[in-house]
Amino acid sequence: MNMKAIVLFGHGARDARWREPFDRLASLWKSRYPNAPVEVAFLELMQPSLEGAIATQVLAGAKEVVVVPVFFGQGGHLRNDFPVLLASCQEKFPSVTLSATPAVGEDDAVLQAIIDFAARAI
């Protein structure tokens, strides 16, 4: 069985409440896709790290992990730091296929959802 898993990857913050939307995203994912495991991970300041989240998925049997950067755009962290982190994880887990999507904020459907959200305010 080729189990696929998702990692929702965010920046991280000192304030623990900052992770609440990520946990809600993971919970929504689990309710909609109960057979596709999901973990959250953070670049810095919070746990788990990307490597830790991928390790959890691998231990659960994932053969393919897709990292979804929950960032508004492809800034410096995603252009510079993230590829290095993902490559390092690939070296640590050579039997697992790792891939990544663009930043969620680059997707037209996400941008439209933000426009719809803003439109409800007026």
JSON list of C-alpha atoms in Angstrom, two decimals:
[
{"chain": "A", "resi": 1, "resn": "MET", "atom": "CA", "xyz": [0.00, 0.00, 0.00]},
{"chain": "A", "resi": 2, "resn": "ASN", "atom": "CA", "xyz": [1.37, 3.41, -1.00]},
{"chain": "A", "resi": 3, "resn": "MET", "atom": "CA", "xyz": [0.09, 5.58, 1.84]},
{"chain": "A", "resi": 4, "resn": "LYS", "atom": "CA", "xyz": [0.17, 9.30, 1.09]},
{"chain": "A", "resi": 5, "resn": "ALA", "atom": "CA", "xyz": [0.27, 11.93, 3.81]},
{"chain": "A", "resi": 6, "resn": "ILE", "atom": "CA", "xyz": [0.14, 15.70, 4.12]},
{"chain": "A", "resi": 7, "resn": "VAL", "atom": "CA", "xyz": [2.22, 18.10, 6.20]},
{"chain": "A", "resi": 8, "resn": "LEU", "atom": "CA", "xyz": [0.79, 21.59, 6.68]},
{"chain": "A", "resi": 9, "resn": "PHE", "atom": "CA", "xyz": [3.92, 23.73, 7.04]},
{"chain": "A", "resi": 10, "resn": "GLY", "atom": "CA", "xyz": [3.89, 27.17, 8.65]},
{"chain": "A", "resi": 11, "resn": "HIS", "atom": "CA", "xyz": [6.39, 29.72, 9.86]},
{"chain": "A", "resi": 12, "resn": "GLY", "atom": "CA", "xyz": [5.91, 29.47, 13.62]},
{"chain": "A", "resi": 13, "resn": "ALA", "atom": "CA", "xyz": [5.70, 32.14, 16.32]},
{"chain": "A", "resi": 14, "resn": "ARG", "atom": "CA", "xyz": [6.50, 32.72, 19.96]},
{"chain": "A", "resi": 15, "resn": "ASP", "atom": "CA", "xyz": [2.81, 33.04, 20.89]},
{"chain": "A", "resi": 16, "resn": "ALA", "atom": "CA", "xyz": [1.39, 29.52, 21.21]},
{"chain": "A", "resi": 17, "resn": "ARG", "atom": "CA", "xyz": [-2.05, 30.77, 20.10]},
{"chain": "A", "resi": 18, "resn": "TRP", "atom": "CA", "xyz": [-0.63, 31.42, 16.63]},
{"chain": "A", "resi": 19, "resn": "ARG", "atom": "CA", "xyz": [-0.76, 27.70, 15.86]},
{"chain": "A", "resi": 20, "resn": "GLU", "atom": "CA", "xyz": [-4.50, 27.43, 16.51]},
{"chain": "A", "resi": 21, "resn": "PRO", "atom": "CA", "xyz": [-5.51, 27.97, 12.84]},
{"chain": "A", "resi": 22, "resn": "PHE", "atom": "CA", "xyz": [-3.04, 25.24, 11.82]},
{"chain": "A", "resi": 23, "resn": "ASP", "atom": "CA", "xyz": [-4.55, 22.83, 14.30]},
{"chain": "A", "resi": 24, "resn": "ARG", "atom": "CA", "xyz": [-8.02, 23.73, 12.99]},
{"chain": "A", "resi": 25, "resn": "LEU", "atom": "CA", "xyz": [-6.83, 23.12, 9.42]},
{"chain": "A", "resi": 26, "resn": "ALA", "atom": "CA", "xyz": [-5.50, 19.71, 10.42]},
{"chain": "A", "resi": 27, "resn": "SER", "atom": "CA", "xyz": [-8.75, 18.89, 12.18]},
{"chain": "A", "resi": 28, "resn": "LEU", "atom": "CA", "xyz": [-10.80, 19.93, 9.14]},
{"chain": "A", "resi": 29, "resn": "TRP", "atom": "CA", "xyz": [-8.53, 17.80, 6.95]},
{"chain": "A", "resi": 30, "resn": "LYS", "atom": "CA", "xyz": [-8.99, 14.77, 9.20]},
{"chain": "A", "resi": 31, "resn": "SER", "atom": "CA", "xyz": [-12.76, 15.08, 9.12]},
{"chain": "A", "resi": 32, "resn": "ARG", "atom": "CA", "xyz": [-12.84, 15.41, 5.33]},
{"chain": "A", "resi": 33, "resn": "TYR", "atom": "CA", "xyz": [-10.03, 12.96, 4.45]},
{"chain": "A", "resi": 34, "resn": "PRO", "atom": "CA", "xyz": [-9.84, 10.46, 7.32]},
{"chain": "A", "resi": 35, "resn": "ASN", "atom": "CA", "xyz": [-7.70, 8.01, 5.32]},
{"chain": "A", "resi": 36, "resn": "ALA", "atom": "CA", "xyz": [-5.01, 10.56, 4.42]},
{"chain": "A", "resi": 37, "resn": "PRO", "atom": "CA", "xyz": [-2.90, 11.39, 7.49]},
{"chain": "A", "resi": 38, "resn": "VAL", "atom": "CA", "xyz": [-2.00, 15.01, 8.23]},
{"chain": "A", "resi": 39, "resn": "GLU", "atom": "CA", "xyz": [0.53, 16.67, 10.52]},
{"chain": "A", "resi": 40, "resn": "VAL", "atom": "CA", "xyz": [1.41, 20.29, 11.13]},
{"chain": "A", "resi": 41, "resn": "ALA", "atom": "CA", "xyz": [5.03, 21.48, 11.12]},
{"chain": "A", "resi": 42, "resn": "PHE", "atom": "CA", "xyz": [6.83, 24.75, 11.63]},
{"chain": "A", "resi": 43, "resn": "LEU", "atom": "CA", "xyz": [9.93, 26.41, 10.24]},
{"chain": "A", "resi": 44, "resn": "GLU", "atom": "CA", "xyz": [10.95, 27.92, 13.58]},
{"chain": "A", "resi": 45, "resn": "LEU", "atom": "CA", "xyz": [9.88, 28.75, 17.12]},
{"chain": "A", "resi": 46, "resn": "MET", "atom": "CA", "xyz": [7.30, 25.93, 17.33]},
{"chain": "A", "resi": 47, "resn": "GLN", "atom": "CA", "xyz": [7.22, 22.18, 17.20]},
{"chain": "A", "resi": 48, "resn": "PRO", "atom": "CA", "xyz": [7.14, 19.88, 15.47]},
{"chain": "A", "resi": 49, "resn": "SER", "atom": "CA", "xyz": [9.79, 20.76, 12.94]},
{"chain": "A", "resi": 50, "resn": "LEU", "atom": "CA", "xyz": [9.38, 19.71, 9.33]},
{"chain": "A", "resi": 51, "resn": "GLU", "atom": "CA", "xyz": [11.69, 16.77, 9.95]},
{"chain": "A", "resi": 52, "resn": "GLY", "atom": "CA", "xyz": [9.71, 15.76, 13.04]},
{"chain": "A", "resi": 53, "resn": "ALA", "atom": "CA", "xyz": [6.38, 15.86, 11.22]},
{"chain": "A", "resi": 54, "resn": "ILE", "atom": "CA", "xyz": [7.74, 13.87, 8.30]},
{"chain": "A", "resi": 55, "resn": "ALA", "atom": "CA", "xyz": [9.25, 11.34, 10.72]},
{"chain": "A", "resi": 56, "resn": "THR", "atom": "CA", "xyz": [5.82, 10.91, 12.33]},
{"chain": "A", "resi": 57, "resn": "GLN", "atom": "CA", "xyz": [4.26, 10.26, 8.94]},
{"chain": "A", "resi": 58, "resn": "VAL", "atom": "CA", "xyz": [6.99, 7.80, 7.96]},
{"chain": "A", "resi": 59, "resn": "LEU", "atom": "CA", "xyz": [6.62, 5.91, 11.25]},
{"chain": "A", "resi": 60, "resn": "ALA", "atom": "CA", "xyz": [2.89, 5.67, 10.53]},
{"chain": "A", "resi": 61, "resn": "GLY", "atom": "CA", "xyz": [3.67, 4.04, 7.18]},
{"chain": "A", "resi": 62, "resn": "ALA", "atom": "CA", "xyz": [3.62, 6.92, 4.70]},
{"chain": "A", "resi": 63, "resn": "LYS", "atom": "CA", "xyz": [5.49, 6.25, 1.47]},
{"chain": "A", "resi": 64, "resn": "GLU", "atom": "CA", "xyz": [4.74, 9.67, 0.00]},
{"chain": "A", "resi": 65, "resn": "VAL", "atom": "CA", "xyz": [4.52, 12.98, 1.90]},
{"chain": "A", "resi": 66, "resn": "VAL", "atom": "CA", "xyz": [3.31, 16.21, 0.34]},
{"chain": "A", "resi": 67, "resn": "VAL", "atom": "CA", "xyz": [4.28, 19.38, 2.19]},
{"chain": "A", "resi": 68, "resn": "VAL", "atom": "CA", "xyz": [1.78, 22.22, 1.86]},
{"chain": "A", "resi": 69, "resn": "PRO", "atom": "CA", "xyz": [3.37, 25.57, 2.80]},
{"chain": "A", "resi": 70, "resn": "VAL", "atom": "CA", "xyz": [0.67, 27.56, 4.58]},
{"chain": "A", "resi": 71, "resn": "PHE", "atom": "CA", "xyz": [2.32, 30.86, 3.67]},
{"chain": "A", "resi": 72, "resn": "PHE", "atom": "CA", "xyz": [0.70, 33.75, 1.85]},
{"chain": "A", "resi": 73, "resn": "GLY", "atom": "CA", "xyz": [3.43, 33.92, -0.79]},
{"chain": "A", "resi": 74, "resn": "GLN", "atom": "CA", "xyz": [6.71, 32.49, -1.99]},
{"chain": "A", "resi": 75, "resn": "GLY", "atom": "CA", "xyz": [8.93, 34.75, 0.14]},
{"chain": "A", "resi": 76, "resn": "GLY", "atom": "CA", "xyz": [12.51, 34.26, 1.21]},
{"chain": "A", "resi": 77, "resn": "HIS", "atom": "CA", "xyz": [11.78, 31.43, 3.63]},
{"chain": "A", "resi": 78, "resn": "LEU", "atom": "CA", "xyz": [10.12, 29.37, 0.93]},
{"chain": "A", "resi": 79, "resn": "ARG", "atom": "CA", "xyz": [12.61, 30.28, -1.79]},
{"chain": "A", "resi": 80, "resn": "ASN", "atom": "CA", "xyz": [15.76, 29.86, 0.33]},
{"chain": "A", "resi": 81, "resn": "ASP", "atom": "CA", "xyz": [15.25, 27.98, 3.61]},
{"chain": "A", "resi": 82, "resn": "PHE", "atom": "CA", "xyz": [12.51, 25.54, 2.68]},
{"chain": "A", "resi": 83, "resn": "PRO", "atom": "CA", "xyz": [14.28, 23.80, -0.24]},
{"chain": "A", "resi": 84, "resn": "VAL", "atom": "CA", "xyz": [17.29, 23.15, 2.02]},
{"chain": "A", "resi": 85, "resn": "LEU", "atom": "CA", "xyz": [15.04, 21.72, 4.74]},
{"chain": "A", "resi": 86, "resn": "LEU", "atom": "CA", "xyz": [13.14, 19.53, 2.30]},
{"chain": "A", "resi": 87, "resn": "ALA", "atom": "CA", "xyz": [16.38, 18.24, 0.75]},
{"chain": "A", "resi": 88, "resn": "SER", "atom": "CA", "xyz": [17.73, 17.43, 4.20]},
{"chain": "A", "resi": 89, "resn": "CYS", "atom": "CA", "xyz": [14.55, 15.52, 5.02]},
{"chain": "A", "resi": 90, "resn": "GLN", "atom": "CA", "xyz": [14.80, 13.63, 1.73]},
{"chain": "A", "resi": 91, "resn": "GLU", "atom": "CA", "xyz": [18.34, 12.55, 2.70]},
{"chain": "A", "resi": 92, "resn": "LYS", "atom": "CA", "xyz": [17.07, 11.33, 6.08]},
{"chain": "A", "resi": 93, "resn": "PHE", "atom": "CA", "xyz": [14.12, 9.48, 4.57]},
{"chain": "A", "resi": 94, "resn": "PRO", "atom": "CA", "xyz": [15.40, 8.20, 1.20]},
{"chain": "A", "resi": 95, "resn": "SER", "atom": "CA", "xyz": [12.70, 5.55, 0.84]},
{"chain": "A", "resi": 96, "resn": "VAL", "atom": "CA", "xyz": [9.91, 8.14, 1.01]},
{"chain": "A", "resi": 97, "resn": "THR", "atom": "CA", "xyz": [8.86, 10.43, -1.83]},
{"chain": "A", "resi": 98, "resn": "LEU", "atom": "CA", "xyz": [8.75, 14.03, -0.62]},
{"chain": "A", "resi": 99, "resn": "SER", "atom": "CA", "xyz": [7.20, 16.83, -2.61]},
{"chain": "A", "resi": 100, "resn": "ALA", "atom": "CA", "xyz": [5.77, 20.28, -1.99]},
{"chain": "A", "resi": 101, "resn": "THR", "atom": "CA", "xyz": [3.05, 22.50, -3.33]},
{"chain": "A", "resi": 102, "resn": "PRO", "atom": "CA", "xyz": [3.48, 26.24, -3.88]},
{"chain": "A", "resi": 103, "resn": "ALA", "atom": "CA", "xyz": [2.49, 28.53, -1.01]},
{"chain": "A", "resi": 104, "resn": "VAL", "atom": "CA", "xyz": [-1.25, 28.36, -0.43]},
{"chain": "A", "resi": 105, "resn": "GLY", "atom": "CA", "xyz": [-1.51, 32.12, -1.03]},
{"chain": "A", "resi": 106, "resn": "GLU", "atom": "CA", "xyz": [-0.37, 31.58, -4.62]},
{"chain": "A", "resi": 107, "resn": "ASP", "atom": "CA", "xyz": [-3.55, 29.63, -5.43]},
{"chain": "A", "resi": 108, "resn": "ASP", "atom": "CA", "xyz": [-6.39, 31.52, -7.14]},
{"chain": "A", "resi": 109, "resn": "ALA", "atom": "CA", "xyz": [-9.04, 29.66, -5.11]},
{"chain": "A", "resi": 110, "resn": "VAL", "atom": "CA", "xyz": [-7.37, 30.76, -1.86]},
{"chain": "A", "resi": 111, "resn": "LEU", "atom": "CA", "xyz": [-7.18, 34.35, -3.08]},
{"chain": "A", "resi": 112, "resn": "GLN", "atom": "CA", "xyz": [-10.85, 34.21, -4.09]},
{"chain": "A", "resi": 113, "resn": "ALA", "atom": "CA", "xyz": [-11.75, 32.89, -0.63]},
{"chain": "A", "resi": 114, "resn": "ILE", "atom": "CA", "xyz": [-9.98, 35.92, 0.89]},
{"chain": "A", "resi": 115, "resn": "ILE", "atom": "CA", "xyz": [-11.86, 38.26, -1.45]},
{"chain": "A", "resi": 116, "resn": "ASP", "atom": "CA", "xyz": [-15.14, 36.56, -0.48]},
{"chain": "A", "resi": 117, "resn": "PHE", "atom": "CA", "xyz": [-14.23, 36.90, 3.21]},
{"chain": "A", "resi": 118, "resn": "ALA", "atom": "CA", "xyz": [-13.46, 40.61, 2.77]},
{"chain": "A", "resi": 119, "resn": "ALA", "atom": "CA", "xyz": [-16.65, 41.15, 0.77]},
{"chain": "A", "resi": 120, "resn": "ARG", "atom": "CA", "xyz": [-18.72, 39.87, 3.69]},
{"chain": "A", "resi": 121, "resn": "ALA", "atom": "CA", "xyz": [-17.24, 42.73, 5.75]},
{"chain": "A", "resi": 122, "resn": "ILE", "atom": "CA", "xyz": [-18.76, 45.45, 3.59]}
]
